[in-house]
Amino acid sequence: MAPSVLRHLPSVTELLESGPLKPLVERVSHSVVVEGVRSFLDDYRQEVDPASDPKDVPPLAQMAERIARRILLGERSSLKPVINATGILLHTGLGRAPLAEAAIDEMVTMARDYASLELDLRSGQRANRFDAVEGLLCEITGAEAAAVVNNNAGATMLTLAALGGGREVIVSRGQLVEIGGSYRLPDVMQTSGAVLREVGTTNKTRPEDYESAVCDKTAALMRVHPSNFLVVGFTADVELEQLIRIGKKHDLPVIDDIGSGALFDLSAYGIRDEPIARQSIAAGSDVVLFSGDKLMGGPQSGIIVGKRKQIDRIVKHPMARALRVDKITLAALGATLRLLRDPQQAAHQVPLLQLLATPLDNLRLRAEGIATQLQLTAGIAKSEAVEEEAFLGGGSVPTQSIKTWCVAIDLDSESLNNFHTRLRTGTPSLVGRVQKGQLLIDLRSVPPRQDEQIVLAVSRAATSTSGTD
Ligand SMILES: *Cc1c(COP(=O)(O)O)cnc(C)c1O
């Protein structure tokens, strides 16, 4: 005999016929709604005290409302667009670089239809997947050949597997980097099957260190750009040119992981001392590796450029298939590269470069405008424009800050963390940075079209002080 309260629950059919759920069948699907109702009832049966008063069972309409909300929440993707007000332009947690309009258009077009990914339309024969971008990459970097994989971690692993598998790759101890917890060069090397041969010390490595490590087990020499740290003081480093000389002498390929992937000099954007792909190729590197979604401002990808002989070995390795990119990535990458061919054009059309180049005065005026609008909002004690420092992020250029303006917000009473949570979980979602008891909305990483949304999102979060659900 079932306890009485459970017999007072509405049936699945009754709930499906109810006001809130009936129209939902059209919007999502019959099976999704039925499943939602069943799982709600199951949970309810588990949680309710069977001995409780049947009068405590919520009315049908209320129960249906709760089920509808739960179904809609489940339907919403947890991947949401975010207003990045952190000031970190290449925030890995927020997907790094936003893409240029031309890249987005190209992705949409290629997504909708079939594409000539591996078919040469003239001959009807099978073509190379990289044809769409190889010419551009070679033109921009001066390399003989190019390939693209999922990201730079993949590019590094594949290159090491193809050129160094089972043999030794020599790297300076000063370059055994960690880029975000899951990328550590020694681990990547080990997984690739190549054997890491460390030389020198953390602060000093000399040409003789490489020379004396070369033996019949050596497969390659590798340089890694220490993207996210600086070694200063009593230091010595081997110049790329010297490394290449050693490589030539022993007939060993030199692999250069330049990391962020600047394609031209970015000092006009305040970014200095980043290795440039073309310079590494010109110096004689056999293989140069970099990310497509850091300083290039393109889609997530790992780019491999270099000598034809080495690139051929790399693309023929079985791991290449496991790391290969799809037509959508290639479409976005191709469009981004076409913009980057011309630095002038890139300045106006690649969002990362536009954000970097926004004049300080423009940021100040916008911060002042937003601050004034928020000043009158209930719950906000103070909002003012403040000059601050932004960072590139994405493991790039950690020591060079970028000047910026922020809106600094002080609250009346509520905890700043609750407020920030409400901003993050709102629609649109807004992520700022909490610093010294204030919430900073950093405009360096915000395109002007989002200013108005910021005002709306912050005022909404400030006036709805209750729970975040
Ligand atoms: C960022 C970085 C990587 C990893 O690149 P992903 O594209 O994030 O996989 C590897 N090496 C260096 C030097 C880097 O800066």
Short mmCIF file of N, CA and C in Angstrom, two decimals, residues 331-422:
data_model
loop_
_atom_site.label_atom_id
_atom_site.label_comp_id
_atom_site.label_asym_id
_atom_site.label_seq_id
_atom_site.Cartn_x
_atom_site.Cartn_y
_atom_site.Cartn_z
N ALA A 331 38.48 27.62 -42.20
CA ALA A 331 37.81 28.77 -42.80
C ALA A 331 38.13 30.04 -42.00
N ALA A 332 38.02 29.95 -40.67
CA ALA A 332 38.28 31.11 -39.82
C ALA A 332 39.75 31.50 -39.89
N LEU A 333 40.61 30.50 -39.90
CA LEU A 333 42.04 30.77 -39.95
C LEU A 333 42.42 31.45 -41.26
N GLY A 334 41.89 30.94 -42.36
CA GLY A 334 42.18 31.52 -43.67
C GLY A 334 41.76 32.99 -43.72
N ALA A 335 40.55 33.27 -43.23
CA ALA A 335 40.05 34.65 -43.27
C ALA A 335 40.92 35.56 -42.38
N THR A 336 41.31 35.05 -41.21
CA THR A 336 42.15 35.86 -40.30
C THR A 336 43.51 36.13 -40.94
N LEU A 337 44.08 35.11 -41.57
CA LEU A 337 45.39 35.29 -42.21
C LEU A 337 45.32 36.29 -43.35
N ARG A 338 44.21 36.28 -44.09
CA ARG A 338 44.08 37.26 -45.18
C ARG A 338 44.09 38.69 -44.63
N LEU A 339 43.52 38.88 -43.43
CA LEU A 339 43.56 40.21 -42.82
C LEU A 339 44.97 40.54 -42.32
N LEU A 340 45.65 39.53 -41.77
CA LEU A 340 46.97 39.77 -41.16
C LEU A 340 48.08 40.01 -42.19
N ARG A 341 47.81 39.63 -43.44
CA ARG A 341 48.74 39.91 -44.52
C ARG A 341 49.10 41.38 -44.57
N ASP A 342 48.11 42.22 -44.26
CA ASP A 342 48.28 43.66 -44.33
C ASP A 342 48.06 44.25 -42.93
N PRO A 343 49.17 44.60 -42.24
CA PRO A 343 49.04 45.06 -40.85
C PRO A 343 48.06 46.24 -40.68
N GLN A 344 47.95 47.10 -41.70
CA GLN A 344 47.02 48.25 -41.62
C GLN A 344 45.58 47.75 -41.52
N GLN A 345 45.28 46.84 -42.44
CA GLN A 345 43.94 46.27 -42.50
C GLN A 345 43.63 45.49 -41.22
N ALA A 346 44.63 44.74 -40.75
CA ALA A 346 44.46 43.95 -39.54
C ALA A 346 44.12 44.85 -38.35
N ALA A 347 44.76 46.01 -38.30
CA ALA A 347 44.53 46.93 -37.17
C ALA A 347 43.06 47.30 -37.05
N HIS A 348 42.38 47.38 -38.19
CA HIS A 348 40.98 47.81 -38.17
C HIS A 348 40.00 46.67 -38.11
N GLN A 349 40.47 45.44 -38.37
CA GLN A 349 39.49 44.37 -38.51
C GLN A 349 39.70 43.16 -37.60
N VAL A 350 40.88 43.06 -36.98
CA VAL A 350 41.08 41.94 -36.06
C VAL A 350 40.76 42.44 -34.65
N PRO A 351 39.70 41.89 -34.01
CA PRO A 351 39.25 42.46 -32.73
C PRO A 351 40.36 42.58 -31.68
N LEU A 352 41.24 41.59 -31.58
CA LEU A 352 42.30 41.68 -30.57
C LEU A 352 43.14 42.94 -30.78
N LEU A 353 43.48 43.21 -32.04
CA LEU A 353 44.30 44.38 -32.34
C LEU A 353 43.50 45.66 -32.14
N GLN A 354 42.22 45.63 -32.47
CA GLN A 354 41.37 46.81 -32.24
C GLN A 354 41.31 47.13 -30.75
N LEU A 355 41.14 46.09 -29.93
CA LEU A 355 41.06 46.30 -28.47
C LEU A 355 42.39 46.85 -27.95
N LEU A 356 43.50 46.26 -28.43
CA LEU A 356 44.81 46.71 -27.98
C LEU A 356 45.06 48.16 -28.38
N ALA A 357 44.53 48.55 -29.54
CA ALA A 357 44.84 49.88 -30.08
C ALA A 357 43.87 50.96 -29.63
N THR A 358 42.83 50.60 -28.89
CA THR A 358 41.87 51.63 -28.47
C THR A 358 42.59 52.70 -27.65
N PRO A 359 42.51 53.98 -28.07
CA PRO A 359 43.23 55.04 -27.34
C PRO A 359 42.74 55.15 -25.90
N LEU A 360 43.66 55.47 -25.00
CA LEU A 360 43.31 55.59 -23.57
C LEU A 360 42.18 56.59 -23.34
N ASP A 361 42.19 57.68 -24.12
CA ASP A 361 41.16 58.71 -23.95
C ASP A 361 39.77 58.16 -24.23
N ASN A 362 39.71 57.30 -25.25
CA ASN A 362 38.44 56.66 -25.58
C ASN A 362 37.97 55.80 -24.42
N LEU A 363 38.89 55.03 -23.84
CA LEU A 363 38.52 54.17 -22.70
C LEU A 363 38.08 55.03 -21.51
N ARG A 364 38.78 56.15 -21.29
CA ARG A 364 38.45 57.01 -20.16
C ARG A 364 37.04 57.59 -20.32
N LEU A 365 36.76 58.11 -21.53
CA LEU A 365 35.44 58.71 -21.75
C LEU A 365 34.33 57.68 -21.56
N ARG A 366 34.56 56.48 -22.06
CA ARG A 366 33.53 55.44 -21.92
C ARG A 366 33.37 55.04 -20.46
N ALA A 367 34.50 54.91 -19.75
CA ALA A 367 34.42 54.54 -18.33
C ALA A 367 33.68 55.62 -17.55
N GLU A 368 33.95 56.88 -17.87
CA GLU A 368 33.26 57.98 -17.18
C GLU A 368 31.76 57.95 -17.47
N GLY A 369 31.42 57.69 -18.72
CA GLY A 369 30.00 57.63 -19.11
C GLY A 369 29.28 56.52 -18.36
N ILE A 370 29.88 55.33 -18.32
CA ILE A 370 29.26 54.19 -17.64
C ILE A 370 29.15 54.48 -16.14
N ALA A 371 30.23 55.02 -15.58
CA ALA A 371 30.25 55.31 -14.13
C ALA A 371 29.13 56.28 -13.76
N THR A 372 28.95 57.31 -14.59
CA THR A 372 27.90 58.30 -14.31
C THR A 372 26.53 57.64 -14.34
N GLN A 373 26.31 56.79 -15.34
CA GLN A 373 25.00 56.14 -15.44
C GLN A 373 24.73 55.21 -14.26
N LEU A 374 25.78 54.58 -13.75
CA LEU A 374 25.59 53.62 -12.66
C LEU A 374 25.48 54.30 -11.30
N GLN A 375 26.00 55.51 -11.22
CA GLN A 375 26.05 56.22 -9.94
C GLN A 375 24.68 56.33 -9.29
N LEU A 376 23.63 56.44 -10.12
CA LEU A 376 22.29 56.66 -9.58
C LEU A 376 21.57 55.36 -9.23
N THR A 377 22.20 54.21 -9.54
CA THR A 377 21.54 52.93 -9.32
C THR A 377 21.48 52.58 -7.83
N ALA A 378 20.30 52.12 -7.39
CA ALA A 378 20.17 51.69 -6.00
C ALA A 378 21.11 50.52 -5.74
N GLY A 379 21.72 50.47 -4.57
CA GLY A 379 22.62 49.36 -4.23
C GLY A 379 24.07 49.66 -4.54
N ILE A 380 24.30 50.61 -5.44
CA ILE A 380 25.68 50.97 -5.76
C ILE A 380 26.06 52.23 -4.97
N ALA A 381 27.07 52.07 -4.11
CA ALA A 381 27.47 53.19 -3.26
C ALA A 381 28.24 54.22 -4.09
N LYS A 382 29.11 53.69 -4.93
CA LYS A 382 29.97 54.59 -5.69
C LYS A 382 30.40 53.90 -6.99
N SER A 383 30.39 54.64 -8.06
CA SER A 383 31.00 54.11 -9.28
C SER A 383 31.81 55.23 -9.91
N GLU A 384 33.06 54.93 -10.17
CA GLU A 384 33.91 55.98 -10.74
C GLU A 384 34.89 55.40 -11.75
N ALA A 385 35.35 56.24 -12.65
CA ALA A 385 36.33 55.81 -13.64
C ALA A 385 37.72 55.88 -13.01
N VAL A 386 38.50 54.80 -13.17
CA VAL A 386 39.86 54.80 -12.62
C VAL A 386 40.85 54.29 -13.67
N GLU A 387 42.06 54.84 -13.62
CA GLU A 387 43.08 54.36 -14.55
C GLU A 387 43.72 53.12 -13.95
N GLU A 388 43.96 52.11 -14.77
CA GLU A 388 44.42 50.82 -14.26
C GLU A 388 45.38 50.16 -15.25
N GLU A 389 45.75 48.91 -14.96
CA GLU A 389 46.60 48.15 -15.86
C GLU A 389 45.93 46.85 -16.26
N ALA A 390 45.94 46.58 -17.55
CA ALA A 390 45.36 45.33 -18.07
C ALA A 390 46.50 44.42 -18.51
N PHE A 391 46.19 43.13 -18.69
CA PHE A 391 47.20 42.18 -19.14
C PHE A 391 46.70 41.37 -20.32
N LEU A 392 47.65 40.89 -21.10
CA LEU A 392 47.28 40.13 -22.29
C LEU A 392 46.68 38.77 -21.93
N GLY A 393 47.31 38.03 -21.00
CA GLY A 393 46.78 36.73 -20.61
C GLY A 393 47.13 35.65 -21.62
N GLY A 394 46.49 34.48 -21.47
CA GLY A 394 46.76 33.36 -22.37
C GLY A 394 48.20 32.91 -22.31
N GLY A 395 48.85 33.18 -21.18
CA GLY A 395 50.25 32.78 -21.05
C GLY A 395 51.18 33.63 -21.92
N SER A 396 50.72 34.82 -22.30
CA SER A 396 51.55 35.66 -23.17
C SER A 396 51.96 36.94 -22.46
N VAL A 397 53.19 37.34 -22.71
CA VAL A 397 53.68 38.65 -22.32
C VAL A 397 53.25 39.06 -20.90
N PRO A 398 53.68 38.28 -19.89
CA PRO A 398 53.16 38.50 -18.55
C PRO A 398 53.69 39.74 -17.87
N THR A 399 54.83 40.22 -18.33
CA THR A 399 55.46 41.30 -17.59
C THR A 399 55.12 42.67 -18.15
N GLN A 400 54.49 42.70 -19.32
CA GLN A 400 54.16 44.00 -19.89
C GLN A 400 52.69 44.30 -19.65
N SER A 401 52.43 45.34 -18.85
CA SER A 401 51.03 45.68 -18.63
C SER A 401 50.60 46.68 -19.69
N ILE A 402 49.30 46.76 -19.87
CA ILE A 402 48.74 47.63 -20.89
C ILE A 402 47.88 48.65 -20.16
N LYS A 403 48.06 49.91 -20.47
CA LYS A 403 47.26 50.95 -19.77
C LYS A 403 45.79 50.81 -20.12
N THR A 404 44.95 51.09 -19.13
CA THR A 404 43.52 50.95 -19.38
C THR A 404 42.72 51.84 -18.43
N TRP A 405 41.42 51.93 -18.67
CA TRP A 405 40.49 52.59 -17.75
C TRP A 405 39.40 51.61 -17.37
N CYS A 406 39.02 51.69 -16.09
CA CYS A 406 37.99 50.79 -15.59
C CYS A 406 36.89 51.61 -14.93
N VAL A 407 35.73 50.97 -14.77
CA VAL A 407 34.71 51.51 -13.89
C VAL A 407 34.86 50.74 -12.58
N ALA A 408 35.15 51.46 -11.49
CA ALA A 408 35.32 50.81 -10.18
C ALA A 408 34.02 50.96 -9.41
N ILE A 409 33.49 49.83 -8.94
CA ILE A 409 32.18 49.86 -8.29
C ILE A 409 32.30 49.45 -6.82
N ASP A 410 31.75 50.29 -5.93
CA ASP A 410 31.61 49.96 -4.51
C ASP A 410 30.14 49.73 -4.24
N LEU A 411 29.85 48.70 -3.44
CA LEU A 411 28.44 48.41 -3.15
C LEU A 411 28.04 49.01 -1.81
N ASP A 412 26.72 49.20 -1.63
CA ASP A 412 26.20 49.72 -0.37
C ASP A 412 26.47 48.77 0.78
N SER A 413 25.99 47.52 0.63
CA SER A 413 26.07 46.62 1.77
C SER A 413 26.43 45.21 1.36
N GLU A 414 25.87 44.77 0.25
CA GLU A 414 25.97 43.37 -0.13
C GLU A 414 27.41 42.93 -0.37
N SER A 415 27.63 41.62 -0.27
CA SER A 415 28.99 41.15 -0.54
C SER A 415 29.29 41.23 -2.03
N LEU A 416 30.51 41.67 -2.29
CA LEU A 416 30.94 41.87 -3.67
C LEU A 416 30.91 40.55 -4.45
N ASN A 417 31.25 39.46 -3.74
CA ASN A 417 31.28 38.17 -4.43
C ASN A 417 29.91 37.72 -4.90
N ASN A 418 28.88 37.94 -4.06
CA ASN A 418 27.52 37.60 -4.48
C ASN A 418 27.12 38.42 -5.71
N PHE A 419 27.48 39.67 -5.66
CA PHE A 419 27.14 40.58 -6.75
C PHE A 419 27.82 40.12 -8.05
N HIS A 420 29.09 39.77 -7.92
CA HIS A 420 29.85 39.32 -9.09
C HIS A 420 29.27 38.01 -9.63
N THR A 421 28.86 37.13 -8.72
CA THR A 421 28.24 35.87 -9.15
C THR A 421 26.98 36.17 -9.96
N ARG A 422 26.18 37.14 -9.48
CA ARG A 422 24.95 37.47 -10.21
C ARG A 422 25.27 38.03 -11.59
#
